Amino acid sequence: MVNLKTVIYSLKIVGTDGKLKLPLHVYGVVAARDTVDCNRNILFFRRREDCQKLTPEDPFLHLTGPSRAIVAVDHVDFEVQLKVKGATRYSDKALISHCCTYSGGYHEGLDTALISNYFCTVELSLERLTKTVQATILSVRVVEGGPWPFEYGGRIVCSSPPQEVMDSLARQVVLVDSRSSDGGEMPMGTDGYLDLSRHVVSVELEESLQFVIQAYSQSGDAIARQGHVKFRAEYCNVSRGICEIGDSKVEITVAWSKLVTKRMDILLEGHV
């Protein structure tokens, strides 16, 4: 049996026959369930008080997962429970409440799964990979250099195999984008660490994982500076690399691990 893993690149909300009118303030959950433990693996989660505004220019849900690689030996179940925020909680409306099973066969390359109802369609951009390891991005930190490189915000994406960074992010995982945060500032903690939205990526063993770090210009419409760094996939280990962006240096730390394919493996390691 071929051991398959599924990479989720993006989730996009599109209208159905003109019934969906953007902008909308959306909250709820999108999750995947695989054959490992059948638990929810959260891809998107927003509370009502922290809803996301969807616009015609940005109809993509800002993903925060998965928390571990999605194993697709047989199939993957996707659960979508989204609501539209109204003036009061009693005026909130259900946007979509649906579950579907994605099998995909042995389709190679980029694929799209569609989840639809009367009002809208959720487009999942995904890809199945074989012979993979899990890359967990432990940290991204500005370690030295000149002025703060993200004064006007920025974006960090990764891809495997390495992709050219263009407007289309079809096969790239967005780890953080300041345009998705309140005020357009780069989310950060202390000591130069950046707060990433996503941390887990599946990488084929014979490939490399490329990180591209971009700093926006003052206008926010262009890229002022950009740098990249590549990591060769490893079966297990911790890798560190430096990405130079302008006069600053950004350190990226990645942990490599095999993927759990059976619930018993989790139990034997003492995890629930």
PDB file of C-alpha atoms in Angstrom:
ATOM      1  CA  MET A   1       0.000   0.000   0.000  1.00  0.00           C
ATOM      2  CA  VAL A   2       1.297   3.443  -0.921  1.00  0.00           C
ATOM      3  CA  ASN A   3       1.692   5.663   2.138  1.00  0.00           C
ATOM      4  CA  LEU A   4       0.041   8.957   1.219  1.00  0.00           C
ATOM      5  CA  LYS A   5       0.023  12.310   2.992  1.00  0.00           C
ATOM      6  CA  THR A   6      -2.158  15.295   2.135  1.00  0.00           C
ATOM      7  CA  VAL A   7      -0.888  18.868   2.092  1.00  0.00           C
ATOM      8  CA  ILE A   8      -3.547  21.584   2.428  1.00  0.00           C
ATOM      9  CA  TYR A   9      -2.481  24.767   0.642  1.00  0.00           C
ATOM     10  CA  SER A  10      -5.573  26.961   0.850  1.00  0.00           C
ATOM     11  CA  LEU A  11      -9.320  27.147   1.491  1.00  0.00           C
ATOM     12  CA  LYS A  12     -11.293  29.582  -0.630  1.00  0.00           C
ATOM     13  CA  ILE A  13     -14.927  30.659  -0.296  1.00  0.00           C
ATOM     14  CA  VAL A  14     -16.697  31.292  -3.594  1.00  0.00           C
ATOM     15  CA  GLY A  15     -20.294  32.125  -4.397  1.00  0.00           C
ATOM     16  CA  THR A  16     -22.856  29.805  -5.921  1.00  0.00           C
ATOM     17  CA  ASP A  17     -24.962  31.367  -8.681  1.00  0.00           C
ATOM     18  CA  GLY A  18     -24.520  34.833  -7.223  1.00  0.00           C
ATOM     19  CA  LYS A  19     -26.187  33.960  -3.907  1.00  0.00           C
ATOM     20  CA  LEU A  20     -23.125  34.867  -1.827  1.00  0.00           C
ATOM     21  CA  LYS A  21     -22.435  38.571  -1.399  1.00  0.00           C
ATOM     22  CA  LEU A  22     -19.040  39.647  -0.076  1.00  0.00           C
ATOM     23  CA  PRO A  23     -17.785  41.132   2.178  1.00  0.00           C
ATOM     24  CA  LEU A  24     -18.835  38.826   5.015  1.00  0.00           C
ATOM     25  CA  HIS A  25     -17.601  38.359   8.570  1.00  0.00           C
ATOM     26  CA  VAL A  26     -17.135  34.615   8.999  1.00  0.00           C
ATOM     27  CA  TYR A  27     -16.389  32.411  11.992  1.00  0.00           C
ATOM     28  CA  GLY A  28     -16.471  28.703  12.766  1.00  0.00           C
ATOM     29  CA  VAL A  29     -14.292  25.673  12.150  1.00  0.00           C
ATOM     30  CA  VAL A  30     -12.869  23.633   9.278  1.00  0.00           C
ATOM     31  CA  ALA A  31     -11.235  20.346  10.243  1.00  0.00           C
ATOM     32  CA  ALA A  32      -9.880  17.147   8.734  1.00  0.00           C
ATOM     33  CA  ARG A  33     -10.182  13.618  10.097  1.00  0.00           C
ATOM     34  CA  ASP A  34      -7.847  10.910   8.811  1.00  0.00           C
ATOM     35  CA  THR A  35      -7.386   7.215   9.553  1.00  0.00           C
ATOM     36  CA  VAL A  36      -4.795   7.744  12.289  1.00  0.00           C
ATOM     37  CA  ASP A  37      -7.117   8.590  15.181  1.00  0.00           C
ATOM     38  CA  CYS A  38     -10.324  10.084  13.657  1.00  0.00           C
ATOM     39  CA  ASN A  39      -9.928  13.184  15.854  1.00  0.00           C
ATOM     40  CA  ARG A  40     -10.401  16.684  14.505  1.00  0.00           C
ATOM     41  CA  ASN A  41      -7.253  18.122  12.947  1.00  0.00           C
ATOM     42  CA  ILE A  42      -8.111  21.826  12.906  1.00  0.00           C
ATOM     43  CA  LEU A  43      -7.360  23.757   9.714  1.00  0.00           C
ATOM     44  CA  PHE A  44      -9.319  26.921  10.516  1.00  0.00           C
ATOM     45  CA  PHE A  45     -10.888  28.127  13.736  1.00  0.00           C
ATOM     46  CA  ARG A  46     -12.335  31.524  14.593  1.00  0.00           C
ATOM     47  CA  ARG A  47     -14.638  32.541  17.435  1.00  0.00           C
ATOM     48  CA  ARG A  48     -17.450  34.985  16.824  1.00  0.00           C
ATOM     49  CA  GLU A  49     -15.568  37.807  18.557  1.00  0.00           C
ATOM     50  CA  ASP A  50     -12.539  37.142  16.344  1.00  0.00           C
ATOM     51  CA  CYS A  51     -14.234  36.541  12.997  1.00  0.00           C
ATOM     52  CA  GLN A  52     -12.495  36.945   9.654  1.00  0.00           C
ATOM     53  CA  LYS A  53     -13.625  39.415   7.039  1.00  0.00           C
ATOM     54  CA  LEU A  54     -13.884  37.831   3.602  1.00  0.00           C
ATOM     55  CA  THR A  55     -13.715  40.217   0.654  1.00  0.00           C
ATOM     56  CA  PRO A  56     -13.737  39.785  -3.133  1.00  0.00           C
ATOM     57  CA  GLU A  57     -10.008  40.581  -3.053  1.00  0.00           C
ATOM     58  CA  ASP A  58      -9.285  38.083  -0.252  1.00  0.00           C
ATOM     59  CA  PRO A  59     -11.822  35.221  -0.168  1.00  0.00           C
ATOM     60  CA  PHE A  60      -9.309  32.790   1.411  1.00  0.00           C
ATOM     61  CA  LEU A  61      -9.671  31.528   4.966  1.00  0.00           C
ATOM     62  CA  HIS A  62      -6.589  32.290   7.054  1.00  0.00           C
ATOM     63  CA  LEU A  63      -5.474  28.796   8.030  1.00  0.00           C
ATOM     64  CA  THR A  64      -3.925  27.860  11.367  1.00  0.00           C
ATOM     65  CA  GLY A  65      -3.376  24.146  10.823  1.00  0.00           C
ATOM     66  CA  PRO A  66      -3.085  21.242  10.560  1.00  0.00           C
ATOM     67  CA  SER A  67      -1.408  20.497  13.891  1.00  0.00           C
ATOM     68  CA  ARG A  68       0.104  17.312  12.472  1.00  0.00           C
ATOM     69  CA  ALA A  69       0.476  15.911   8.971  1.00  0.00           C
ATOM     70  CA  ILE A  70      -2.738  14.541   7.447  1.00  0.00           C
ATOM     71  CA  VAL A  71      -2.410  10.856   6.550  1.00  0.00           C
ATOM     72  CA  ALA A  72      -4.478   9.812   3.531  1.00  0.00           C
ATOM     73  CA  VAL A  73      -3.934   6.064   3.305  1.00  0.00           C
ATOM     74  CA  ASP A  74      -7.590   5.480   2.411  1.00  0.00           C
ATOM     75  CA  HIS A  75      -9.478   8.766   2.600  1.00  0.00           C
ATOM     76  CA  VAL A  76      -9.786  12.042   4.497  1.00  0.00           C
ATOM     77  CA  ASP A  77     -13.010  13.444   5.926  1.00  0.00           C
ATOM     78  CA  PHE A  78     -13.434  17.223   5.887  1.00  0.00           C
ATOM     79  CA  GLU A  79     -15.842  19.001   8.215  1.00  0.00           C
ATOM     80  CA  VAL A  80     -16.923  22.572   7.507  1.00  0.00           C
ATOM     81  CA  GLN A  81     -19.020  24.532  10.025  1.00  0.00           C
ATOM     82  CA  LEU A  82     -19.054  28.235   9.167  1.00  0.00           C
ATOM     83  CA  LYS A  83     -21.392  31.069  10.162  1.00  0.00           C
ATOM     84  CA  VAL A  84     -21.795  34.704   9.117  1.00  0.00           C
ATOM     85  CA  LYS A  85     -21.723  37.228  11.937  1.00  0.00           C
ATOM     86  CA  GLY A  86     -24.730  39.528  12.111  1.00  0.00           C
ATOM     87  CA  ALA A  87     -25.537  42.641  14.126  1.00  0.00           C
ATOM     88  CA  THR A  88     -26.423  40.389  17.066  1.00  0.00           C
ATOM     89  CA  ARG A  89     -25.776  36.719  17.816  1.00  0.00           C
ATOM     90  CA  TYR A  90     -29.455  35.995  17.109  1.00  0.00           C
ATOM     91  CA  SER A  91     -29.086  37.425  13.616  1.00  0.00           C
ATOM     92  CA  ASP A  92     -26.046  35.259  12.749  1.00  0.00           C
ATOM     93  CA  LYS A  93     -26.615  32.983   9.762  1.00  0.00           C
ATOM     94  CA  ALA A  94     -25.231  29.593   8.830  1.00  0.00           C
ATOM     95  CA  LEU A  95     -22.990  29.881   5.782  1.00  0.00           C
ATOM     96  CA  ILE A  96     -22.207  26.193   5.327  1.00  0.00           C
ATOM     97  CA  SER A  97     -22.505  23.095   7.514  1.00  0.00           C
ATOM     98  CA  HIS A  98     -21.265  20.065   5.644  1.00  0.00           C
ATOM     99  CA  CYS A  99     -19.021  17.012   5.816  1.00  0.00           C
ATOM    100  CA  CYS A 100     -17.464  15.243   2.864  1.00  0.00           C
ATOM    101  CA  THR A 101     -15.009  12.454   2.161  1.00  0.00           C
ATOM    102  CA  TYR A 102     -12.043  13.025  -0.113  1.00  0.00           C
ATOM    103  CA  SER A 103     -10.477   9.932  -1.660  1.00  0.00           C
ATOM    104  CA  GLY A 104      -8.673  11.434  -4.612  1.00  0.00           C
ATOM    105  CA  GLY A 105      -7.332   8.081  -5.778  1.00  0.00           C
ATOM    106  CA  TYR A 106      -3.669   8.394  -6.689  1.00  0.00           C
ATOM    107  CA  HIS A 107      -4.011  11.753  -8.384  1.00  0.00           C
ATOM    108  CA  GLU A 108      -0.592  13.358  -8.817  1.00  0.00           C
ATOM    109  CA  GLY A 109       0.027  17.067  -8.466  1.00  0.00           C
ATOM    110  CA  LEU A 110      -2.248  19.857  -7.353  1.00  0.00           C
ATOM    111  CA  ASP A 111      -5.882  18.919  -6.817  1.00  0.00           C
ATOM    112  CA  THR A 112      -9.089  20.645  -5.723  1.00  0.00           C
ATOM    113  CA  ALA A 113     -11.809  19.313  -3.434  1.00  0.00           C
ATOM    114  CA  LEU A 114     -15.162  21.105  -3.484  1.00  0.00           C
ATOM    115  CA  ILE A 115     -17.637  21.317  -0.600  1.00  0.00           C
ATOM    116  CA  SER A 116     -20.871  23.033  -1.599  1.00  0.00           C
ATOM    117  CA  ASN A 117     -24.318  24.000  -0.420  1.00  0.00           C
ATOM    118  CA  TYR A 118     -27.003  26.408  -1.655  1.00  0.00           C
ATOM    119  CA  PHE A 119     -25.053  29.552  -0.678  1.00  0.00           C
ATOM    120  CA  CYS A 120     -21.390  28.881  -1.360  1.00  0.00           C
ATOM    121  CA  THR A 121     -18.613  26.488  -2.252  1.00  0.00           C
ATOM    122  CA  VAL A 122     -15.461  25.847  -0.256  1.00  0.00           C
ATOM    123  CA  GLU A 123     -12.514  25.118  -2.543  1.00  0.00           C
ATOM    124  CA  LEU A 124      -9.717  23.146  -0.903  1.00  0.00           C
ATOM    125  CA  SER A 125      -6.426  23.305  -2.778  1.00  0.00           C
ATOM    126  CA  LEU A 126      -4.433  20.227  -1.804  1.00  0.00           C
ATOM    127  CA  GLU A 127      -1.884  17.690  -2.933  1.00  0.00           C
ATOM    128  CA  ARG A 128      -1.053  14.098  -2.077  1.00  0.00           C
ATOM    129  CA  LEU A 129       2.580  13.205  -1.462  1.00  0.00           C
ATOM    130  CA  THR A 130       4.380   9.887  -0.964  1.00  0.00           C
ATOM    131  CA  LYS A 131       7.401   8.920   1.167  1.00  0.00           C
ATOM    132  CA  THR A 132       7.241  12.029   3.284  1.00  0.00           C
ATOM    133  CA  VAL A 133       8.433  13.323   6.624  1.00  0.00           C
ATOM    134  CA  GLN A 134       6.899  15.981   8.811  1.00  0.00           C
ATOM    135  CA  ALA A 135       8.608  19.345   9.076  1.00  0.00           C
ATOM    136  CA  THR A 136       7.598  21.264  12.198  1.00  0.00           C
ATOM    137  CA  ILE A 137       8.704  24.899  12.130  1.00  0.00           C
ATOM    138  CA  LEU A 138       9.781  25.458  15.717  1.00  0.00           C
ATOM    139  CA  SER A 139      10.697  29.107  15.417  1.00  0.00           C
ATOM    140  CA  VAL A 140      11.414  32.039  13.131  1.00  0.00           C
ATOM    141  CA  ARG A 141      13.468  34.761  14.787  1.00  0.00           C
ATOM    142  CA  VAL A 142      15.208  37.986  13.767  1.00  0.00           C
ATOM    143  CA  VAL A 143      18.626  37.434  15.333  1.00  0.00           C
ATOM    144  CA  GLU A 144      20.727  40.382  14.168  1.00  0.00           C
ATOM    145  CA  GLY A 145      21.063  43.183  11.686  1.00  0.00           C
ATOM    146  CA  GLY A 146      19.961  46.705  11.000  1.00  0.00           C
ATOM    147  CA  PRO A 147      16.514  48.215  11.473  1.00  0.00           C
ATOM    148  CA  TRP A 148      13.533  45.936  12.037  1.00  0.00           C
ATOM    149  CA  PRO A 149      12.892  44.425   8.576  1.00  0.00           C
ATOM    150  CA  PHE A 150       9.097  44.192   9.014  1.00  0.00           C
ATOM    151  CA  GLU A 151       8.341  47.820   9.822  1.00  0.00           C
ATOM    152  CA  TYR A 152       5.521  47.773   7.285  1.00  0.00           C
ATOM    153  CA  GLY A 153       4.666  44.080   7.677  1.00  0.00           C
ATOM    154  CA  GLY A 154       5.667  41.026   5.721  1.00  0.00           C
ATOM    155  CA  ARG A 155       4.970  37.466   4.749  1.00  0.00           C
ATOM    156  CA  ILE A 156       6.674  34.082   5.175  1.00  0.00           C
ATOM    157  CA  VAL A 157       5.822  31.161   2.897  1.00  0.00           C
ATOM    158  CA  CYS A 158       7.349  27.738   2.353  1.00  0.00           C
ATOM    159  CA  SER A 159       7.154  25.248  -0.488  1.00  0.00           C
ATOM    160  CA  SER A 160       8.401  21.797  -1.402  1.00  0.00           C
ATOM    161  CA  PRO A 161       9.709  21.426  -3.997  1.00  0.00           C
ATOM    162  CA  PRO A 162      10.827  25.081  -4.081  1.00  0.00           C
ATOM    163  CA  GLN A 163       8.447  27.325  -6.021  1.00  0.00           C
ATOM    164  CA  GLU A 164       8.862  30.753  -7.531  1.00  0.00           C
ATOM    165  CA  VAL A 165       7.043  33.305  -5.369  1.00  0.00           C
ATOM    166  CA  MET A 166       4.370  34.939  -7.470  1.00  0.00           C
ATOM    167  CA  ASP A 167       0.904  36.316  -6.831  1.00  0.00           C
ATOM    168  CA  SER A 168      -0.487  32.790  -7.068  1.00  0.00           C
ATOM    169  CA  LEU A 169       0.329  30.763  -3.951  1.00  0.00           C
ATOM    170  CA  ALA A 170      -1.204  27.574  -5.344  1.00  0.00           C
ATOM    171  CA  ARG A 171       1.541  25.227  -4.052  1.00  0.00           C
ATOM    172  CA  GLN A 172       2.896  27.305  -1.199  1.00  0.00           C
ATOM    173  CA  VAL A 173       2.026  27.211   2.490  1.00  0.00           C
ATOM    174  CA  VAL A 174       1.571  30.643   4.049  1.00  0.00           C
ATOM    175  CA  LEU A 175       3.098  30.527   7.532  1.00  0.00           C
ATOM    176  CA  VAL A 176       2.307  34.145   8.418  1.00  0.00           C
ATOM    177  CA  ASP A 177       1.108  37.228   6.574  1.00  0.00           C
ATOM    178  CA  SER A 178       0.771  40.597   8.303  1.00  0.00           C
ATOM    179  CA  ARG A 179      -2.092  41.484   5.968  1.00  0.00           C
ATOM    180  CA  SER A 180      -4.107  38.870   7.844  1.00  0.00           C
ATOM    181  CA  SER A 181      -3.528  40.488  11.242  1.00  0.00           C
ATOM    182  CA  ASP A 182      -5.192  43.471  12.864  1.00  0.00           C
ATOM    183  CA  GLY A 183      -3.415  46.684  11.982  1.00  0.00           C
ATOM    184  CA  GLY A 184      -1.289  44.983   9.336  1.00  0.00           C
ATOM    185  CA  GLU A 185       1.629  44.513  11.729  1.00  0.00           C
ATOM    186  CA  MET A 186       3.834  41.435  11.735  1.00  0.00           C
ATOM    187  CA  PRO A 187       2.666  39.199  14.633  1.00  0.00           C
ATOM    188  CA  MET A 188       5.568  38.779  17.034  1.00  0.00           C
ATOM    189  CA  GLY A 189       6.455  37.671  20.527  1.00  0.00           C
ATOM    190  CA  THR A 190       9.537  38.559  22.531  1.00  0.00           C
ATOM    191  CA  ASP A 191      13.245  38.538  21.631  1.00  0.00           C
ATOM    192  CA  GLY A 192      12.580  38.855  17.899  1.00  0.00           C
ATOM    193  CA  TYR A 193      10.440  35.715  17.547  1.00  0.00           C
ATOM    194  CA  LEU A 194       7.621  35.857  14.995  1.00  0.00           C
ATOM    195  CA  ASP A 195       4.214  34.325  15.731  1.00  0.00           C
ATOM    196  CA  LEU A 196       3.424  31.911  12.915  1.00  0.00           C
ATOM    197  CA  SER A 197      -0.103  30.928  11.931  1.00  0.00           C
ATOM    198  CA  ARG A 198       0.937  27.491  10.646  1.00  0.00           C
ATOM    199  CA  HIS A 199       3.751  25.245  11.819  1.00  0.00           C
ATOM    200  CA  VAL A 200       3.476  21.848  10.090  1.00  0.00           C
ATOM    201  CA  VAL A 201       4.360  20.882   6.513  1.00  0.00           C
ATOM    202  CA  SER A 202       4.808  17.485   4.826  1.00  0.00           C
ATOM    203  CA  VAL A 203       7.962  17.159   2.720  1.00  0.00           C
ATOM    204  CA  GLU A 204       9.001  14.315   0.434  1.00  0.00           C
ATOM    205  CA  LEU A 205      12.259  12.733   1.540  1.00  0.00           C
ATOM    206  CA  GLU A 206      14.059  13.367  -1.745  1.00  0.00           C
ATOM    207  CA  GLU A 207      13.069  17.034  -1.830  1.00  0.00           C
ATOM    208  CA  SER A 208      14.006  20.247  -0.039  1.00  0.00           C
ATOM    209  CA  LEU A 209      11.850  22.746   1.834  1.00  0.00           C
ATOM    210  CA  GLN A 210      12.267  26.379   0.812  1.00  0.00           C
ATOM    211  CA  PHE A 211      11.340  29.361   2.972  1.00  0.00           C
ATOM    212  CA  VAL A 212      10.788  32.767   1.404  1.00  0.00           C
ATOM    213  CA  ILE A 213      10.660  35.806   3.689  1.00  0.00           C
ATOM    214  CA  GLN A 214       9.259  39.052   2.309  1.00  0.00           C
ATOM    215  CA  ALA A 215       9.115  42.527   3.823  1.00  0.00           C
ATOM    216  CA  TYR A 216       6.416  44.841   2.509  1.00  0.00           C
ATOM    217  CA  SER A 217       7.030  48.398   1.340  1.00  0.00           C
ATOM    218  CA  GLN A 218       5.507  51.392   3.122  1.00  0.00           C
ATOM    219  CA  SER A 219       2.595  51.406   0.690  1.00  0.00           C
ATOM    220  CA  GLY A 220       1.936  47.739   1.420  1.00  0.00           C
ATOM    221  CA  ASP A 221       1.423  47.054  -2.277  1.00  0.00           C
ATOM    222  CA  ALA A 222       4.941  45.905  -3.092  1.00  0.00           C
ATOM    223  CA  ILE A 223       7.798  43.794  -1.745  1.00  0.00           C
ATOM    224  CA  ALA A 224      10.626  45.982  -0.434  1.00  0.00           C
ATOM    225  CA  ARG A 225      13.040  43.157   0.458  1.00  0.00           C
ATOM    226  CA  GLN A 226      13.078  39.408   0.069  1.00  0.00           C
ATOM    227  CA  GLY A 227      15.293  36.482   1.070  1.00  0.00           C
ATOM    228  CA  HIS A 228      15.139  32.712   1.000  1.00  0.00           C
ATOM    229  CA  VAL A 229      16.740  29.641   2.540  1.00  0.00           C
ATOM    230  CA  LYS A 230      16.445  25.912   1.774  1.00  0.00           C
ATOM    231  CA  PHE A 231      16.519  22.843   4.003  1.00  0.00           C
ATOM    232  CA  ARG A 232      17.139  19.331   2.752  1.00  0.00           C
ATOM    233  CA  ALA A 233      14.523  16.935   4.097  1.00  0.00           C
ATOM    234  CA  GLU A 234      15.771  14.595   6.826  1.00  0.00           C
ATOM    235  CA  TYR A 235      14.265  11.502   8.400  1.00  0.00           C
ATOM    236  CA  CYS A 236      14.826  12.964  11.865  1.00  0.00           C
ATOM    237  CA  ASN A 237      16.860  15.853  13.249  1.00  0.00           C
ATOM    238  CA  VAL A 238      16.675  19.565  13.962  1.00  0.00           C
ATOM    239  CA  SER A 239      17.893  21.978  11.276  1.00  0.00           C
ATOM    240  CA  ARG A 240      18.725  25.658  11.550  1.00  0.00           C
ATOM    241  CA  GLY A 241      19.298  28.101   8.744  1.00  0.00           C
ATOM    242  CA  ILE A 242      19.820  31.826   8.263  1.00  0.00           C
ATOM    243  CA  CYS A 243      17.888  33.915   5.772  1.00  0.00           C
ATOM    244  CA  GLU A 244      19.266  37.354   4.989  1.00  0.00           C
ATOM    245  CA  ILE A 245      16.667  40.005   4.280  1.00  0.00           C
ATOM    246  CA  GLY A 246      18.174  43.407   3.705  1.00  0.00           C
ATOM    247  CA  ASP A 247      20.650  44.101   6.505  1.00  0.00           C
ATOM    248  CA  SER A 248      18.897  41.705   8.890  1.00  0.00           C
ATOM    249  CA  LYS A 249      19.298  37.999   9.527  1.00  0.00           C
ATOM    250  CA  VAL A 250      16.385  35.697  10.298  1.00  0.00           C
ATOM    251  CA  GLU A 251      16.990  32.284  11.871  1.00  0.00           C
ATOM    252  CA  ILE A 252      14.611  29.435  11.065  1.00  0.00           C
ATOM    253  CA  THR A 253      14.527  26.244  13.142  1.00  0.00           C
ATOM    254  CA  VAL A 254      12.864  23.103  11.764  1.00  0.00           C
ATOM    255  CA  ALA A 255      12.333  19.733  13.471  1.00  0.00           C
ATOM    256  CA  TRP A 256      12.079  16.658  11.233  1.00  0.00           C
ATOM    257  CA  SER A 257      10.138  13.554  12.238  1.00  0.00           C
ATOM    258  CA  LYS A 258       8.478  10.490  10.771  1.00  0.00           C
ATOM    259  CA  LEU A 259       4.719  10.537  10.403  1.00  0.00           C
ATOM    260  CA  VAL A 260       2.433   8.548  12.636  1.00  0.00           C
ATOM    261  CA  THR A 261       0.173   6.316  10.534  1.00  0.00           C
ATOM    262  CA  LYS A 262      -1.566   4.300  13.276  1.00  0.00           C
ATOM    263  CA  ARG A 263      -3.294   5.275  16.501  1.00  0.00           C
ATOM    264  CA  MET A 264      -1.403   2.479  18.286  1.00  0.00           C
ATOM    265  CA  ASP A 265       1.869   4.300  17.539  1.00  0.00           C
ATOM    266  CA  ILE A 266       0.526   7.325  19.414  1.00  0.00           C
ATOM    267  CA  LEU A 267      -0.569   5.209  22.380  1.00  0.00           C
ATOM    268  CA  LEU A 268       2.788   3.428  22.581  1.00  0.00           C
ATOM    269  CA  GLU A 269       4.532   6.775  22.812  1.00  0.00           C
ATOM    270  CA  GLY A 270       2.294   7.802  25.706  1.00  0.00           C
ATOM    271  CA  HIS A 271       0.131  10.327  23.864  1.00  0.00           C
ATOM    272  CA  VAL A 272      -3.642  10.356  23.720  1.00  0.00           C
TER     273      VAL A 272
END
